[in-house]
XYZ file of N, CA and C in Angstrom:
537
model
N 9.796 15.005 -25.519
C 10.569 15.943 -24.902
C 10.033 17.473 -24.534
N 9.203 17.740 -25.449
C 8.366 18.690 -25.182
C 8.142 19.185 -23.998
N 7.000 18.043 -23.290
C 6.341 17.642 -22.078
C 7.970 18.093 -21.026
N 8.338 17.095 -20.992
C 9.485 17.277 -20.231
C 10.211 18.962 -19.918
N 10.084 19.285 -21.049
C 10.964 20.858 -20.853
C 9.370 21.860 -20.257
N 8.239 21.503 -20.347
C 7.004 22.372 -19.705
C 7.465 21.756 -18.023
N 7.344 20.680 -17.946
C 7.899 19.911 -16.204
C 8.739 20.732 -15.928
N 9.927 20.852 -16.352
C 11.033 21.246 -15.805
C 10.427 23.544 -16.019
N 9.984 24.035 -16.568
C 9.510 25.540 -16.416
C 8.033 25.128 -15.242
N 7.979 23.810 -15.021
C 6.617 24.003 -14.118
C 5.651 25.042 -14.362
N 5.075 24.183 -15.618
C 3.702 24.315 -16.789
C 3.297 22.861 -16.946
N 3.014 21.961 -15.751
C 2.003 21.124 -15.444
C 1.428 20.707 -16.756
N -0.200 21.873 -17.085
C -1.074 21.679 -17.107
C -0.636 21.798 -19.077
N 0.383 22.147 -19.532
C 1.144 21.929 -20.929
C 1.887 20.855 -21.213
N 2.381 20.123 -20.303
C 2.822 19.015 -19.937
C 1.925 18.020 -20.301
N 0.529 17.917 -19.261
C -0.212 17.295 -19.762
C -0.930 17.242 -21.147
N -1.264 18.548 -21.999
C -1.465 18.607 -22.937
C -1.008 17.900 -23.785
N 0.947 18.156 -24.249
C 1.382 17.606 -24.954
C 1.401 15.552 -24.430
N 1.207 15.611 -23.715
C 0.880 14.095 -23.050
C -0.208 13.147 -23.830
N -1.117 14.094 -23.568
C -2.237 13.648 -24.208
C -2.485 13.755 -25.603
N -2.069 14.454 -26.203
C -1.989 14.643 -27.666
C -1.486 13.379 -28.436
N -0.401 13.607 -27.540
C 0.369 12.002 -27.823
C -0.017 10.627 -28.149
N -0.718 10.576 -26.752
C -1.343 9.360 -26.734
C -2.456 9.293 -27.748
N -3.127 10.299 -27.581
C -4.420 10.506 -28.368
C -4.032 9.960 -29.859
N -3.108 10.525 -30.296
C -2.239 10.267 -31.788
C -1.815 9.164 -32.151
N -2.119 8.048 -30.843
C -1.969 6.595 -31.527
C -0.537 6.321 -30.768
N 0.399 7.132 -29.978
C 1.604 6.336 -29.391
C 0.852 5.534 -28.095
N 1.451 4.448 -28.744
C 1.054 3.115 -27.247
C 2.388 3.381 -26.595
N 3.000 4.392 -25.742
C 3.771 4.086 -24.972
C 4.028 4.016 -23.698
N 4.066 2.920 -22.924
C 3.699 2.846 -20.949
C 4.822 3.492 -20.611
N 6.102 4.053 -20.727
C 6.599 5.642 -20.260
C 5.376 6.949 -20.238
N 5.283 7.436 -21.643
C 4.428 8.041 -21.573
C 3.202 8.254 -20.783
N 2.632 6.809 -20.835
C 1.408 6.726 -19.874
C 1.734 7.041 -18.476
N 2.384 6.623 -17.868
C 3.037 6.549 -16.881
C 3.311 8.137 -16.394
N 4.440 8.734 -17.079
C 4.150 10.369 -16.993
C 3.013 11.307 -16.889
N 1.975 11.184 -17.443
C 0.504 11.486 -17.545
C -0.266 11.013 -16.533
N 0.179 10.311 -15.815
C -0.965 9.751 -14.650
C 0.345 9.860 -13.540
N 0.945 10.579 -13.477
C 2.302 10.998 -12.497
C 1.459 12.432 -12.644
N 1.417 13.206 -13.686
C 1.280 14.438 -13.477
C -0.216 14.793 -13.194
N -1.500 14.028 -13.575
C -2.538 14.117 -13.323
C -2.753 14.306 -11.736
N -1.570 13.176 -10.938
C -2.174 12.909 -9.727
C -1.173 14.164 -8.653
N -0.093 14.481 -9.056
C 0.592 15.653 -8.819
C -0.094 16.863 -8.829
N -1.349 17.388 -10.085
C -1.903 18.625 -10.226
C -3.078 17.687 -9.771
N -3.431 16.772 -8.912
C -5.105 16.710 -7.924
C -6.100 16.536 -9.166
N -5.545 15.874 -9.884
C -6.722 15.775 -11.735
C -7.030 14.334 -11.288
N -7.645 13.891 -10.070
C -7.887 12.125 -9.548
C -8.734 11.684 -10.399
N -9.708 12.151 -10.960
C -10.975 11.684 -11.609
C -9.688 10.982 -13.259
N -8.583 12.154 -13.328
C -8.451 11.620 -15.206
C -7.408 10.897 -14.624
N -6.953 10.792 -13.509
C -5.916 10.051 -13.063
C -6.251 8.571 -12.791
N -7.556 8.533 -12.045
C -8.136 7.331 -12.487
C -8.348 7.079 -13.350
N -9.064 7.259 -14.418
C -8.838 6.340 -15.688
C -7.627 6.204 -16.575
N -6.639 7.092 -16.000
C -5.342 6.710 -16.792
C -5.003 5.281 -16.513
N -5.111 5.362 -15.175
C -4.183 4.341 -14.121
C -5.252 2.890 -14.695
N -6.331 3.262 -14.905
C -7.675 1.874 -15.314
C -6.780 1.323 -16.832
N -6.799 2.415 -17.764
C -6.193 2.271 -18.965
C -4.843 1.567 -19.174
N -4.290 1.889 -17.782
C -2.599 0.853 -18.041
C -2.740 -0.140 -17.692
N -4.183 -0.614 -16.398
C -4.496 -1.936 -15.966
C -4.745 -3.025 -17.031
N -5.665 -2.573 -17.828
C -6.272 -3.060 -19.132
C -5.254 -3.682 -20.026
N -3.723 -2.653 -19.897
C -3.281 -2.927 -20.781
C -2.085 -4.200 -20.218
N -2.024 -4.233 -19.286
C -1.065 -5.056 -18.338
C -1.687 -5.594 -16.843
N -2.932 -6.566 -17.252
C -3.655 -6.998 -16.054
C -2.918 -7.832 -15.030
N -2.062 -8.081 -15.610
C -0.858 -9.256 -14.912
C -0.138 -8.446 -13.151
N -0.245 -7.173 -13.769
C 0.817 -6.381 -12.877
C 0.209 -5.630 -11.488
N -0.550 -6.499 -10.443
C -1.254 -6.604 -9.478
C -0.740 -5.239 -8.602
N 0.527 -4.603 -8.835
C 0.707 -3.381 -7.998
C 0.214 -2.236 -8.828
N 0.200 -2.268 -10.109
C -1.308 -1.111 -10.544
C -2.287 -1.179 -9.974
N -3.060 -2.373 -9.213
C -3.937 -2.197 -8.501
C -4.057 -1.484 -7.441
N -2.535 -2.163 -6.871
C -2.029 -0.998 -5.465
C -2.074 0.350 -5.538
N -1.629 0.618 -6.839
C -1.614 2.281 -7.129
C -3.183 2.680 -7.574
N -3.933 2.237 -7.920
C -5.253 2.395 -8.099
C -5.342 2.223 -6.847
N -5.614 2.130 -5.810
C -6.224 1.629 -4.841
C -6.025 3.021 -3.793
N -4.307 3.372 -3.910
C -3.976 4.581 -3.201
C -4.322 5.790 -3.888
N -4.286 5.662 -5.018
C -4.728 6.503 -5.806
C -6.708 7.476 -5.410
N -7.237 6.476 -5.133
C -8.782 6.376 -4.560
C -8.991 6.681 -3.398
N -7.783 6.329 -2.687
C -7.870 6.937 -1.111
C -7.612 8.339 -1.067
N -6.859 8.898 -1.928
C -6.077 10.230 -1.923
C -6.845 11.038 -2.037
N -8.081 10.563 -3.410
C -8.872 11.167 -3.863
C -10.443 11.280 -3.216
N -10.172 10.370 -1.550
C -10.924 10.725 -0.804
C -11.951 9.491 -1.172
N -11.928 8.683 -2.136
C -12.991 7.524 -2.533
C -12.696 5.939 -1.676
N -12.715 6.478 -0.384
C -12.200 5.162 0.446
C -12.594 3.505 0.394
N -14.455 4.085 0.160
C -14.932 2.832 -0.100
C -14.848 2.153 -1.090
N -14.258 2.818 -2.417
C -14.054 2.013 -3.743
C -12.499 1.807 -3.307
N -11.740 2.598 -2.234
C -10.454 1.916 -2.583
C -10.310 0.263 -1.251
N -10.798 0.148 -0.782
C -11.717 -1.226 -0.132
C -11.626 -2.214 -0.670
N -13.251 -1.752 -1.923
C -13.241 -2.839 -2.773
C -11.932 -3.085 -3.877
N -11.034 -2.011 -4.223
C -9.870 -2.929 -4.940
C -9.244 -3.691 -4.335
N -8.744 -2.836 -2.866
C -7.960 -4.047 -1.851
C -8.338 -5.472 -1.911
N -9.867 -5.499 -1.693
C -10.457 -6.961 -1.598
C -10.213 -7.386 -2.890
N -10.336 -6.738 -4.370
C -10.031 -7.497 -5.799
C -8.751 -7.723 -5.447
N -7.401 -6.976 -5.115
C -6.137 -7.484 -4.668
C -5.774 -8.765 -4.216
N -6.798 -8.653 -2.951
C -6.092 -9.849 -2.420
C -6.922 -11.006 -2.652
N -7.656 -11.162 -3.462
C -8.471 -12.091 -3.535
C -7.730 -12.873 -5.235
N -6.720 -11.785 -6.278
C -6.555 -12.302 -7.023
C -4.988 -12.463 -6.220
N -4.142 -12.124 -5.116
C -3.066 -12.861 -4.565
C -3.358 -13.408 -2.962
N -3.879 -14.079 -2.811
C -4.330 -15.024 -1.951
C -3.227 -15.481 -1.047
N -1.383 -15.799 -1.624
C -0.356 -16.152 -0.979
C 0.616 -14.855 -0.900
N 0.038 -13.476 -0.895
C 1.322 -12.691 -0.871
C 0.664 -12.115 0.179
N 1.709 -12.084 0.965
C 1.358 -11.918 2.720
C 1.916 -10.435 2.760
N 2.531 -9.435 1.757
C 3.129 -7.901 1.989
C 2.084 -7.397 1.535
N 0.929 -8.083 0.720
C -0.203 -7.191 0.029
C -1.280 -7.317 1.275
N -1.718 -8.643 1.865
C -2.205 -8.111 3.390
C -2.030 -7.408 4.508
N -0.848 -7.648 4.354
C -0.124 -6.485 5.175
C -0.052 -5.435 5.184
N 0.063 -4.731 4.011
C 0.041 -3.790 3.201
C -1.448 -2.974 3.183
N -2.816 -3.902 3.142
C -3.799 -3.549 3.420
C -3.861 -3.528 5.143
N -3.379 -4.214 5.845
C -3.739 -4.101 7.138
C -3.125 -2.386 7.542
N -2.521 -2.274 7.010
C -1.386 -0.975 7.352
C -2.492 0.446 6.727
N -3.148 0.133 5.821
C -4.044 0.977 5.271
C -5.492 1.088 5.966
N -5.621 -0.164 6.392
C -6.855 0.077 7.522
C -6.619 0.644 8.488
N -5.488 0.136 9.459
C -5.153 1.031 10.728
C -5.278 2.601 10.269
N -5.093 3.087 9.326
C -4.542 4.593 8.576
C -5.770 4.656 8.860
N -6.875 4.291 8.540
C -8.157 4.667 8.211
C -9.106 4.578 9.780
N -8.412 3.918 10.406
C -8.501 4.042 11.980
C -9.748 2.664 12.520
N -9.573 1.863 11.899
C -9.778 0.459 11.468
C -8.934 -0.564 12.648
N -8.248 -0.212 13.816
C -7.466 -1.545 14.177
C -7.735 -2.996 14.371
N -9.225 -3.113 14.571
C -9.605 -4.248 14.154
C -9.152 -5.310 12.966
N -9.547 -4.407 11.901
C -9.181 -4.770 10.654
C -8.029 -4.864 9.999
N -7.157 -4.298 10.662
C -6.023 -4.359 10.422
C -5.201 -5.590 11.056
N -5.613 -5.265 12.523
C -5.357 -6.733 13.510
C -5.235 -8.266 12.363
N -6.939 -8.087 11.647
C -7.639 -9.091 11.076
C -6.458 -9.456 9.982
N -5.936 -8.636 9.083
C -5.034 -8.492 7.829
C -3.300 -9.129 8.015
N -3.069 -8.716 9.468
C -1.860 -8.877 9.975
C -1.431 -10.491 10.364
N -2.423 -10.758 11.171
C -2.574 -12.550 11.473
C -3.160 -13.005 9.989
N -3.921 -12.605 8.829
C -3.702 -13.754 7.587
C -2.419 -13.931 7.303
N -1.356 -12.196 7.292
C -0.497 -12.050 6.347
C 0.781 -13.073 7.193
N 0.873 -13.409 8.770
C 1.408 -13.977 9.297
C 0.671 -15.606 8.837
N -0.385 -15.762 9.073
C -0.650 -17.258 8.364
C 0.288 -17.998 7.325
N -0.185 -16.638 6.082
C 0.703 -16.999 4.955
C 1.935 -17.423 4.896
N 3.002 -16.325 6.356
C 4.075 -16.038 5.959
C 4.516 -16.785 7.706
N 4.635 -17.603 7.918
C 4.763 -17.905 9.250
C 6.254 -17.752 9.808
N 7.278 -17.601 9.167
C 8.454 -17.773 9.644
C 8.785 -16.100 9.622
N 8.035 -15.250 9.283
C 8.224 -13.743 9.116
C 7.202 -12.944 10.887
N 7.664 -12.951 11.767
C 7.533 -12.655 12.927
C 6.890 -11.257 12.387
N 7.458 -10.476 12.087
C 7.061 -9.115 11.609
C 5.573 -8.092 11.523
N 4.477 -9.367 11.118
C 3.461 -9.218 10.965
C 2.634 -9.481 12.506
N 3.160 -10.228 13.129
C 2.858 -10.660 14.515
C 3.272 -9.443 15.233
N 4.470 -8.871 15.226
C 4.687 -7.762 15.842
C 3.672 -6.358 15.253
N 3.778 -6.334 14.646
C 2.779 -5.240 14.013
C 1.242 -5.299 15.068
N 0.644 -6.651 14.947
C -0.305 -6.457 15.962
C -0.420 -6.147 17.246
N 1.114 -6.613 17.824
C 1.542 -5.772 19.317
C 1.993 -4.733 19.078
N 1.959 -3.920 18.431
C 2.226 -2.430 17.698
C 0.446 -2.033 18.287
N -0.118 -2.470 17.348
C -2.001 -1.747 17.657
C -1.757 -2.164 18.763
N -1.815 -3.321 19.854
C -2.341 -3.020 20.844
C -1.592 -2.405 21.936
N -0.468 -2.283 21.651
C 0.100 -0.942 22.540
C -0.166 0.617 22.269
N -0.774 0.747 20.842
C -1.197 1.929 20.400
C -2.368 2.132 21.114
N -3.409 0.937 21.230
C -4.794 1.255 21.704
C -4.721 1.407 23.879
N -3.273 0.607 24.115
C -3.102 1.381 25.363
C -3.458 -0.312 26.071
N -3.751 -1.519 25.123
C -3.958 -2.800 25.863
C -2.930 -3.735 25.871
N -1.417 -3.353 27.174
C -0.767 -3.782 26.961
C -0.542 -5.358 27.657
N -1.838 -5.938 28.193
C -1.852 -7.181 28.257
C -2.740 -7.737 26.790
N -2.927 -7.457 26.098
C -2.986 -8.163 24.721
C -1.407 -8.033 23.590
N -0.660 -7.383 24.154
C 0.798 -6.776 24.289
C 1.221 -7.927 24.100
N 1.495 -8.426 25.307
C 2.756 -8.808 25.789
C 2.038 -10.984 25.578
N 0.609 -10.496 25.730
C 0.131 -11.998 25.178
C 0.638 -12.362 23.973
N 0.581 -11.467 22.835
C 1.191 -11.442 21.663
C 2.443 -11.879 21.116
N 3.163 -10.973 22.245
C 4.546 -11.782 22.559
C 5.207 -12.363 22.733
N 4.293 -13.044 24.115
C 4.809 -14.767 24.263
C 4.523 -15.711 23.304
N 3.295 -15.484 22.442
C 3.035 -16.163 21.390
C 4.272 -16.310 20.463
N 4.283 -15.230 20.209
C 5.652 -14.739 18.832
C 7.034 -15.574 19.783
N 7.111 -15.608 21.105
C 8.018 -16.237 21.622
C 8.725 -17.508 21.620
N 7.467 -18.132 21.539
C 7.118 -19.522 21.603
C 7.611 -20.064 20.173
N 7.245 -19.404 18.854
C 6.896 -19.967 17.962
C 8.524 -19.588 17.205
N 9.135 -18.365 17.720
C 10.476 -18.193 16.532
C 11.479 -18.482 17.201
N 12.589 -18.886 16.217
C 13.386 -19.572 17.056
C 15.093 -18.646 16.232
N 14.638 -17.498 16.074
C 15.701 -16.237 15.524
C 16.206 -16.046 17.377
N 17.269 -15.893 17.317
C 17.650 -15.376 18.633
C 17.663 -13.939 18.747
N 18.255 -13.205 18.065
C 18.126 -11.729 18.157
C 16.281 -11.152 18.299
N 15.448 -12.011 17.609
C 13.941 -11.461 17.641
C 13.743 -12.116 19.428
N 13.962 -13.315 19.477
C 13.460 -13.725 21.059
C 14.257 -12.406 21.977
N 15.453 -11.882 21.781
C 15.873 -10.761 22.965
C 14.986 -9.482 22.793
N 14.326 -9.501 21.487
C 14.088 -8.289 21.461
C 12.406 -8.517 21.760
N 12.020 -9.782 21.769
C 10.577 -9.883 22.644
C 10.500 -9.854 24.035
N 11.751 -10.442 24.628
C 11.914 -11.084 25.872
C 12.196 -9.282 26.112
N 13.403 -8.424 26.338
C 13.203 -6.872 26.615
C 11.848 -6.170 26.331
N 11.311 -6.586 25.289
C 10.248 -5.714 24.992
C 9.065 -5.777 26.417
N 8.554 -7.793 27.008
C 8.048 -7.942 27.570
C 8.552 -7.522 28.982
N 9.859 -7.591 29.158
C 10.391 -6.566 30.048
C 10.039 -5.800 30.482
N 10.005 -4.641 29.219
C 9.782 -3.261 29.587
C 8.125 -2.548 29.933
N 7.351 -3.811 29.364
C 6.084 -3.636 29.737
C 5.761 -3.921 30.969
N 6.222 -4.708 31.462
C 6.215 -5.107 32.871
C 6.856 -4.072 33.703
């Protein structure tokens, strides 16, 4: 409660101190651990945040999303290579999670690696063939690069596979707009 009062008073360092003392004193509370992690992140104390999330992951290794949070934290801290390694571990642990491949594709695209992003979206599409969203992301990347021919080819490939009437109409409209 004291830490929350400090936070409301915009005294983040004091709140951090209270949470650190509580956890060091033997309090084993996931909520407090998460709050401390959040404060570290908001205060740009990335090394402490990284250590804190690794403790949380060690206590709950089955929660894959924590690894994504670690990867995002590493990225924010400017540790792109380490973030990539964590993403690779995430994908190795969840090879059937199309969403994870897609999110990694988004991150690669953000980092300027559109080819890597396209590869991840294609993997996601293979895992979840009924969801054309991943292929539409590929189209968007081709269009962003100015490659309308590749975008049209991709749209036509989606058109032949989809059974969704609304999706077909949207694709036909996009092809017509590109022409």
